[in-house]
CSV table of C-alpha atoms and ligand atoms in Angstrom, one decimal:
chain,number,residue,atom,x,y,z
A,1,MET,CA,-69.8,49.3,-50.3
A,2,ASP,CA,-66.2,48.9,-49.4
A,3,LYS,CA,-65.7,47.6,-45.9
A,4,PRO,CA,-62.0,47.4,-45.2
A,5,PHE,CA,-62.5,46.1,-41.7
A,6,LEU,CA,-63.7,42.8,-43.2
A,7,LYS,CA,-60.1,42.0,-44.3
A,8,ARG,CA,-59.0,42.3,-40.6
A,9,LEU,CA,-61.5,39.7,-39.3
A,10,ARG,CA,-60.2,36.3,-38.2
A,11,ARG,CA,-61.1,33.5,-40.7
A,12,ILE,CA,-61.2,30.0,-39.4
A,13,ASP,CA,-62.9,26.7,-40.1
A,14,PRO,CA,-64.5,25.8,-36.7
A,15,TYR,CA,-65.1,22.4,-35.2
A,16,VAL,CA,-68.6,21.2,-35.8
A,17,PRO,CA,-70.1,19.2,-32.9
A,18,GLY,CA,-72.8,16.6,-33.3
A,19,GLU,CA,-76.3,17.9,-33.8
A,20,GLN,CA,-78.3,18.6,-30.6
A,21,PRO,CA,-81.9,18.2,-31.8
A,22,GLN,CA,-84.4,19.4,-29.2
A,23,SER,CA,-87.2,17.0,-29.8
A,24,ASP,CA,-87.8,14.2,-27.2
A,25,ASP,CA,-88.9,11.5,-29.6
A,26,ILE,CA,-85.6,10.9,-31.3
A,27,ILE,CA,-82.9,8.3,-30.3
A,28,LYS,CA,-79.8,10.4,-29.9
A,29,LEU,CA,-76.6,8.3,-30.5
A,30,ASN,CA,-74.5,11.0,-32.2
A,31,ALA,CA,-72.5,12.8,-29.5
A,32,ASN,CA,-71.2,10.0,-27.2
A,33,GLU,CA,-73.3,11.1,-24.3
A,34,ASN,CA,-74.2,8.8,-21.5
A,35,PRO,CA,-77.8,7.4,-21.7
A,36,TYR,CA,-78.0,7.2,-17.9
A,37,PRO,CA,-78.5,10.2,-15.5
A,38,PRO,CA,-75.7,11.5,-13.3
A,39,ALA,CA,-75.2,10.0,-9.8
A,40,PRO,CA,-78.1,10.6,-7.4
A,41,GLY,CA,-75.8,12.7,-5.2
A,42,VAL,CA,-75.5,15.1,-8.1
A,43,GLN,CA,-79.2,15.7,-8.3
A,44,GLN,CA,-79.2,16.2,-4.5
A,45,ALA,CA,-76.3,18.7,-4.7
A,46,LEU,CA,-78.3,20.6,-7.4
A,47,ARG,CA,-81.4,20.6,-5.2
A,48,ASP,CA,-79.4,21.8,-2.2
A,49,PHE,CA,-77.5,24.5,-4.0
A,50,ASP,CA,-78.3,27.9,-2.4
A,51,ALA,CA,-78.9,30.3,-5.3
A,52,SER,CA,-77.9,33.2,-3.2
A,53,ARG,CA,-74.3,31.9,-3.6
A,54,LEU,CA,-74.5,32.9,-7.2
A,55,ALA,CA,-74.2,36.6,-6.3
A,56,LEU,CA,-70.5,35.9,-5.6
A,57,TYR,CA,-67.8,34.7,-7.9
A,58,PRO,CA,-67.0,31.0,-7.5
A,59,ASP,CA,-63.7,29.6,-6.0
A,60,ALA,CA,-61.3,30.4,-8.9
A,61,ASN,CA,-59.1,27.6,-7.7
A,62,GLY,CA,-61.9,25.0,-7.3
A,63,LYS,CA,-60.2,23.7,-4.2
A,64,ALA,CA,-62.9,21.2,-3.0
A,65,LEU,CA,-63.3,19.6,-6.4
A,66,LYS,CA,-59.5,19.4,-7.0
A,67,THR,CA,-59.1,17.8,-3.6
A,68,ALA,CA,-61.8,15.2,-4.4
A,69,LEU,CA,-60.2,14.4,-7.7
A,70,ALA,CA,-56.7,14.3,-6.2
A,71,ASN,CA,-57.9,11.8,-3.6
A,72,ARG,CA,-59.6,9.7,-6.3
A,73,PHE,CA,-56.4,9.4,-8.3
A,74,GLY,CA,-53.8,9.4,-5.5
A,75,LEU,CA,-52.3,12.7,-6.4
A,76,LYS,CA,-51.9,16.1,-4.8
A,77,PRO,CA,-54.5,18.9,-5.4
A,78,SER,CA,-51.7,20.9,-7.0
A,79,GLN,CA,-51.5,18.1,-9.7
A,80,VAL,CA,-55.1,18.7,-10.8
A,81,PHE,CA,-56.3,21.4,-13.2
A,82,LEU,CA,-60.1,22.1,-13.8
A,83,GLY,CA,-61.8,23.4,-16.9
A,84,ASN,CA,-65.1,24.1,-18.6
A,85,GLY,CA,-65.2,20.6,-20.2
A,86,SER,CA,-62.1,18.9,-21.5
A,87,ASP,CA,-62.3,20.9,-24.7
A,88,ASP,CA,-61.4,24.0,-22.5
A,89,VAL,CA,-58.6,22.1,-20.8
A,90,LEU,CA,-57.2,20.8,-24.1
A,91,ALA,CA,-57.4,24.2,-25.7
A,92,LEU,CA,-55.4,25.7,-22.8
A,93,ALA,CA,-53.0,22.8,-22.9
A,94,PHE,CA,-52.3,23.4,-26.6
A,95,GLN,CA,-51.6,27.0,-25.8
A,96,SER,CA,-49.5,26.3,-22.8
A,97,PHE,CA,-47.3,23.4,-24.1
A,98,PHE,CA,-47.1,23.6,-27.9
A,99,CYS,CA,-45.0,26.6,-28.2
A,100,SER,CA,-42.1,25.4,-30.4
A,101,ASP,CA,-41.5,25.6,-34.2
A,102,GLU,CA,-41.4,21.8,-34.5
A,103,PRO,CA,-44.7,20.2,-35.5
A,104,VAL,CA,-47.1,18.7,-32.9
A,105,LEU,CA,-47.9,15.1,-33.8
A,106,TYR,CA,-51.2,13.3,-33.6
A,107,PRO,CA,-52.9,10.5,-35.6
A,108,ASP,CA,-54.4,11.2,-39.0
A,109,ILE,CA,-57.8,9.8,-37.8
A,110,THR,CA,-58.6,11.3,-34.5
A,111,TYR,CA,-60.6,14.0,-32.6
A,112,SER,CA,-61.3,16.7,-35.2
A,113,PHE,CA,-60.9,19.5,-32.7
A,114,TYR,CA,-57.0,19.1,-32.7
A,115,PRO,CA,-56.4,20.7,-36.1
A,116,VAL,CA,-58.9,23.5,-35.2
A,117,TRP,CA,-56.9,24.4,-32.1
A,118,CYS,CA,-53.6,24.2,-34.0
A,119,ASP,CA,-55.0,26.6,-36.6
A,120,LEU,CA,-56.5,28.9,-34.0
A,121,PHE,CA,-53.3,29.1,-32.0
A,122,CYS,CA,-50.9,29.0,-35.1
A,123,ILE,CA,-49.3,25.8,-33.9
A,124,PRO,CA,-47.5,23.8,-36.6
A,125,TYR,CA,-48.6,20.1,-36.8
A,126,GLU,CA,-48.3,16.9,-38.7
A,127,THR,CA,-50.6,14.0,-38.7
A,128,VAL,CA,-49.3,10.5,-38.3
A,129,PRO,CA,-51.2,7.8,-40.3
A,130,LEU,CA,-52.8,5.0,-38.3
A,131,ASP,CA,-52.4,1.5,-39.9
A,132,GLU,CA,-55.1,-0.2,-41.9
A,133,ASN,CA,-56.7,-1.5,-38.7
A,134,PHE,CA,-56.7,2.0,-37.1
A,135,CYS,CA,-53.8,1.0,-34.8
A,136,VAL,CA,-51.0,3.4,-33.8
A,137,ASN,CA,-47.5,2.5,-34.9
A,138,ILE,CA,-45.4,3.8,-32.0
A,139,ARG,CA,-42.2,4.0,-33.9
A,140,ASP,CA,-43.8,6.7,-36.1
A,141,TYR,CA,-43.5,9.0,-33.2
A,142,ASP,CA,-39.7,8.7,-32.8
A,143,ARG,CA,-38.9,11.9,-34.6
A,144,PRO,CA,-38.4,15.5,-33.7
A,145,ASN,CA,-41.6,17.1,-32.6
A,146,GLY,CA,-43.1,20.0,-30.7
A,147,GLY,CA,-45.4,17.8,-28.6
A,148,ILE,CA,-47.7,14.8,-29.0
A,149,VAL,CA,-51.4,14.5,-28.4
A,150,LEU,CA,-52.9,11.1,-28.4
A,151,PRO,CA,-56.4,10.1,-27.4
A,152,ASN,CA,-56.5,6.8,-25.6
A,153,PRO,CA,-58.8,5.2,-26.5
A,154,ASN,CA,-58.9,7.0,-29.9
A,155,ALA,CA,-61.9,8.7,-31.3
A,156,PRO,CA,-63.7,8.0,-33.5
A,157,THR,CA,-62.0,4.6,-34.0
A,158,GLY,CA,-62.5,3.3,-30.4
A,159,ARG,CA,-59.2,1.6,-30.4
A,160,GLY,CA,-56.8,1.8,-27.4
A,161,VAL,CA,-53.1,1.4,-26.6
A,162,SER,CA,-51.6,-0.3,-23.5
A,163,LEU,CA,-49.8,1.2,-20.6
A,164,ALA,CA,-46.5,-0.3,-21.9
A,165,PHE,CA,-47.1,1.5,-25.2
A,166,LEU,CA,-47.6,4.8,-23.4
A,167,GLU,CA,-44.5,4.3,-21.3
A,168,ASP,CA,-42.5,3.6,-24.5
A,169,LEU,CA,-43.9,6.8,-26.1
A,170,LEU,CA,-42.9,8.8,-23.0
A,171,GLN,CA,-39.4,7.3,-22.9
A,172,HIS,CA,-38.8,8.3,-26.5
A,173,ASN,CA,-40.3,11.8,-26.2
A,174,ALA,CA,-38.8,13.2,-23.0
A,175,ASP,CA,-38.2,16.7,-24.6
A,176,CYS,CA,-41.8,17.7,-25.2
A,177,VAL,CA,-45.1,17.5,-23.5
A,178,VAL,CA,-47.2,14.4,-24.2
A,179,ILE,CA,-50.9,14.9,-23.8
A,180,ILE,CA,-53.1,11.8,-23.4
A,181,ASP,CA,-56.7,12.6,-24.0
A,182,GLU,CA,-58.6,10.1,-21.9
A,183,ALA,CA,-62.2,11.3,-22.6
A,184,TYR,CA,-63.3,7.7,-23.0
A,185,VAL,CA,-60.8,5.8,-20.8
A,186,ASP,CA,-63.4,4.7,-18.2
A,187,PHE,CA,-65.1,2.3,-20.7
A,188,GLY,CA,-62.2,-0.2,-20.7
A,189,ALA,CA,-58.8,1.4,-21.7
A,190,GLN,CA,-55.7,1.6,-19.5
A,191,SER,CA,-55.2,5.1,-18.0
A,192,ALA,CA,-51.8,6.8,-18.1
A,193,VAL,CA,-52.3,8.2,-14.6
A,194,PRO,CA,-49.9,5.7,-12.9
A,195,LEU,CA,-47.1,7.2,-15.2
A,196,ILE,CA,-47.6,10.7,-13.9
A,197,GLU,CA,-45.2,10.2,-11.0
A,198,LYS,CA,-42.4,9.1,-13.3
A,199,TYR,CA,-42.9,11.5,-16.3
A,200,GLU,CA,-43.0,15.2,-15.5
A,201,ASN,CA,-43.9,15.9,-19.2
A,202,LEU,CA,-47.1,13.8,-19.2
A,203,LEU,CA,-50.5,15.5,-19.1
A,204,VAL,CA,-53.6,13.3,-18.7
A,205,VAL,CA,-56.9,15.0,-19.7
A,206,GLN,CA,-60.2,13.5,-18.6
A,207,THR,CA,-63.9,14.6,-18.6
A,208,MET,CA,-67.1,14.1,-16.6
A,209,SER,CA,-69.1,14.4,-19.9
A,210,LYS,CA,-69.0,10.7,-20.8
A,211,SER,CA,-68.6,8.2,-17.9
A,212,ARG,CA,-70.1,10.6,-15.3
A,213,SER,CA,-73.1,11.7,-17.4
A,214,LEU,CA,-72.4,15.4,-17.0
A,215,ALA,CA,-71.9,16.6,-20.6
A,216,GLY,CA,-74.4,19.4,-19.9
A,217,LEU,CA,-72.5,20.8,-17.0
A,218,ARG,CA,-69.1,21.1,-18.6
A,219,ILE,CA,-66.4,19.7,-16.3
A,220,GLY,CA,-63.0,18.6,-17.6
A,221,TYR,CA,-59.8,18.2,-15.8
A,222,ALA,CA,-56.1,17.6,-16.3
A,223,LEU,CA,-53.8,15.5,-14.1
A,224,GLY,CA,-50.0,15.9,-14.2
A,225,SER,CA,-46.8,17.1,-12.6
A,226,GLU,CA,-47.0,20.3,-10.5
A,227,THR,CA,-44.9,22.0,-13.1
A,228,LEU,CA,-47.4,21.4,-15.9
A,229,ILE,CA,-50.4,22.2,-13.8
A,230,ALA,CA,-48.9,25.5,-12.6
A,231,THR,CA,-48.3,26.5,-16.2
A,232,LEU,CA,-51.9,25.7,-17.1
A,233,GLU,CA,-53.1,27.7,-14.2
A,234,ALA,CA,-50.9,30.7,-15.2
A,235,VAL,CA,-52.3,30.6,-18.8
A,236,LYS,CA,-55.9,30.1,-17.6
A,237,ASN,CA,-55.5,33.1,-15.2
A,238,SER,CA,-54.2,35.1,-18.2
A,239,TYR,CA,-57.5,34.9,-20.0
A,240,ASN,CA,-60.4,34.0,-17.6
A,241,SER,CA,-60.0,33.2,-13.9
A,242,TYR,CA,-63.5,31.8,-13.6
A,243,THR,CA,-63.9,29.0,-16.1
A,244,MET,CA,-65.7,26.8,-13.6
A,245,ASP,CA,-69.0,28.1,-12.2
A,246,ALA,CA,-70.2,27.4,-8.7
A,247,VAL,CA,-72.9,24.9,-9.7
A,248,ALA,CA,-70.5,22.8,-11.7
A,249,LEU,CA,-68.0,22.8,-8.9
A,250,ALA,CA,-70.6,21.5,-6.4
A,251,ALA,CA,-72.1,18.9,-8.7
A,252,GLY,CA,-68.7,17.7,-9.9
A,253,GLU,CA,-67.7,17.0,-6.3
A,254,ALA,CA,-70.9,15.0,-5.7
A,255,ALA,CA,-70.2,13.0,-8.9
A,256,VAL,CA,-66.7,12.0,-7.7
A,257,ALA,CA,-68.1,11.0,-4.3
A,258,ASP,CA,-70.2,8.2,-5.8
A,259,GLU,CA,-67.7,5.7,-7.0
A,260,ALA,CA,-70.1,2.8,-6.9
A,261,TYR,CA,-72.6,4.5,-9.2
A,262,PHE,CA,-69.8,5.5,-11.6
A,263,GLN,CA,-68.6,1.9,-11.8
A,264,GLU,CA,-72.1,0.5,-12.2
A,265,THR,CA,-72.9,2.9,-15.1
A,266,CYS,CA,-69.7,2.2,-16.9
A,267,CYS,CA,-70.3,-1.6,-16.7
A,268,LYS,CA,-73.8,-1.2,-18.1
A,269,VAL,CA,-72.5,0.8,-21.1
A,270,VAL,CA,-69.8,-1.8,-21.7
A,271,ALA,CA,-72.3,-4.7,-21.6
A,272,THR,CA,-74.6,-2.9,-24.0
A,273,ARG,CA,-71.7,-2.0,-26.3
A,274,GLU,CA,-70.6,-5.7,-26.6
A,275,ARG,CA,-74.2,-6.9,-27.1
A,276,THR,CA,-74.7,-4.3,-29.9
A,277,ALA,CA,-71.4,-5.1,-31.5
A,278,ASP,CA,-72.5,-8.7,-31.8
A,279,ALA,CA,-75.9,-7.7,-33.2
A,280,LEU,CA,-74.2,-5.4,-35.8
A,281,ARG,CA,-71.8,-8.2,-36.8
A,282,GLY,CA,-74.9,-10.4,-37.3
A,283,LEU,CA,-76.2,-7.8,-39.8
A,284,GLY,CA,-72.9,-7.9,-41.8
A,285,PHE,CA,-71.2,-4.9,-40.3
A,286,VAL,CA,-67.5,-4.9,-39.7
A,287,VAL,CA,-67.1,-3.8,-36.1
A,288,PRO,CA,-63.5,-3.2,-34.8
A,289,PRO,CA,-63.1,-3.7,-31.1
A,290,SER,CA,-64.1,-0.6,-29.1
A,291,LEU,CA,-62.9,0.5,-25.6
A,292,THR,CA,-65.2,3.5,-25.6
A,293,ASN,CA,-68.9,4.2,-25.3
A,294,PHE,CA,-69.3,4.1,-29.1
A,295,LEU,CA,-68.8,1.7,-32.0
A,296,PHE,CA,-67.1,2.7,-35.3
A,297,VAL,CA,-68.6,0.4,-38.0
A,298,THR,CA,-68.7,-0.1,-41.7
A,299,HIS,CA,-70.7,-2.3,-44.0
A,300,PRO,CA,-69.0,-4.0,-47.0
A,301,ASP,CA,-72.0,-3.7,-49.3
A,302,LYS,CA,-73.8,-0.5,-48.1
A,303,ASN,CA,-73.0,3.1,-48.3
A,304,ALA,CA,-72.5,4.7,-44.8
A,305,SER,CA,-73.9,8.1,-45.7
A,306,ASP,CA,-77.1,6.4,-47.0
A,307,ILE,CA,-77.5,4.5,-43.8
A,308,PHE,CA,-76.9,7.6,-41.8
A,309,ALA,CA,-79.5,9.5,-43.8
A,310,ALA,CA,-82.1,6.7,-43.6
A,311,LEU,CA,-81.7,6.3,-39.8
A,312,ARG,CA,-82.1,10.1,-39.4
A,313,GLU,CA,-85.4,9.9,-41.3
A,314,ARG,CA,-86.5,7.4,-38.7
A,315,GLY,CA,-85.5,9.7,-35.8
A,316,ILE,CA,-82.3,7.8,-35.0
A,317,PHE,CA,-79.3,10.2,-35.0
A,318,ILE,CA,-75.8,8.7,-35.3
A,319,ARG,CA,-72.6,10.4,-36.6
A,320,TYR,CA,-71.1,10.3,-40.1
A,321,PHE,CA,-67.7,12.0,-40.9
A,322,LYS,CA,-67.1,12.8,-44.6
A,323,LEU,CA,-63.3,12.5,-44.1
A,324,PRO,CA,-60.5,10.7,-45.9
A,325,ARG,CA,-60.2,6.9,-45.0
A,326,ILE,CA,-63.4,6.9,-42.9
A,327,ASP,CA,-66.1,8.1,-45.2
A,328,ASN,CA,-67.7,4.7,-45.3
A,329,TYR,CA,-67.8,4.4,-41.5
A,330,LEU,CA,-70.5,5.3,-39.0
A,331,ARG,CA,-69.9,6.2,-35.3
A,332,ILE,CA,-72.7,5.0,-33.1
A,333,THR,CA,-72.9,6.0,-29.4
A,334,VAL,CA,-73.9,3.2,-27.0
A,335,GLY,CA,-77.3,4.1,-25.6
A,336,THR,CA,-79.6,2.0,-23.4
A,337,ASP,CA,-80.4,-1.6,-24.3
A,338,GLU,CA,-83.8,-0.5,-25.5
A,339,GLN,CA,-82.4,2.2,-27.7
A,340,MET,CA,-79.9,-0.2,-29.2
A,341,ASP,CA,-82.6,-2.7,-29.9
A,342,ARG,CA,-84.6,-0.1,-31.8
A,343,LEU,CA,-81.4,0.8,-33.8
A,344,ILE,CA,-80.8,-2.8,-34.7
A,345,ASP,CA,-84.5,-3.3,-35.7
A,346,ALA,CA,-84.2,-0.2,-37.9
A,347,LEU,CA,-81.0,-1.4,-39.5
A,348,ARG,CA,-82.4,-4.9,-40.1
A,349,ASP,CA,-85.3,-3.2,-41.9
A,350,LEU,CA,-83.0,-0.9,-44.0
A,351,LEU,CA,-80.5,-3.6,-45.0
B,413,LIG,N1,-61.7,14.5,-26.4
B,413,LIG,C1,-62.3,13.7,-27.2
B,413,LIG,C2,-61.5,12.6,-27.9
B,413,LIG,C3,-63.7,13.8,-27.4
B,413,LIG,O1,-64.4,13.0,-28.2
B,413,LIG,C4,-64.4,14.9,-26.7
B,413,LIG,C5,-65.9,15.0,-26.9
B,413,LIG,N2,-66.3,15.6,-28.0
B,413,LIG,C6,-63.7,15.7,-25.9
B,413,LIG,C7,-62.3,15.5,-25.7
B,413,LIG,C8,-64.3,16.9,-25.2
B,413,LIG,O2,-65.3,16.5,-24.3
B,413,LIG,P1,-65.8,17.6,-23.2
B,413,LIG,O3,-65.5,19.0,-23.7
B,413,LIG,O4,-67.3,17.4,-23.2
B,413,LIG,O5,-65.2,17.2,-21.9
């Protein structure tokens, strides 16, 4: 039967997140989640949350959480934007700032959501090749563009750039908005936040999903000049005023309040990452340095997709991307020491 309406439906290739298997007996190292629970204060805030408050809409402006984040970063609350995970913040930032006919630039190997948003919002883009060591060549970004988005550290490569590099990038790209996606910055990279005061066109996007163990709650935020933040607010309030629910706002505030727990958790992940990197090198893997909570590895004599499948059979989930240049690499999230020991044992067995 002819169904003309089918021709009018949007066709798009969506982003595919890492699998979320529901079984408890697997080792889940495929979505860069934190293996440790959120700060104890978060659990307390959830216990104390008065469910009767859910009858009312939440604070659309998220004032208390914005103030907590502003204090943490030495900014004003009007320089903080909140969203339902940093994916929400980034999607809004793409819509808010990438409005020219010039192409938006980002690395050829990077977070695979960027091309999906560009397609969804009809934003022209060009990818800029990383070098053979997955490093960014800054001079490649000295050309007309409609904006830049750069994850620092990059995903899935794990490699980071310095503050001097970021400042150079901003100096050469004053006419567009530069978005630095700092989803993994707390595991050892240099944040661009100190540059916000000097560069009105800089937007830094962070998340509580990784370093604050709150992937399930969906809290992301952007930090930047009042001009950029006001634009984001206007765009957000043009499609959904309440992206942040009341529970997330309360728990997010509690997470920011416990700086000591946050630091301690990040240090544990970094120590396990370095230990695991050494063990993987011992098994013959090539392991580029990582400033994130994952390792991006390849084995000169083994097929990455075979290793991925064999680990999956054993209940160990990691991530494999069948993409140009990286189709013999595996991305392994850093779990607990015990989880990583089991991974190394399984790999030793397989190899
Ligand atoms: N940026 C990068 C580079 C990521 O890897 C992720 C996680 N998939 C995100 C942003 C989004 O994270 P979230 O929406 O959980 O804040």
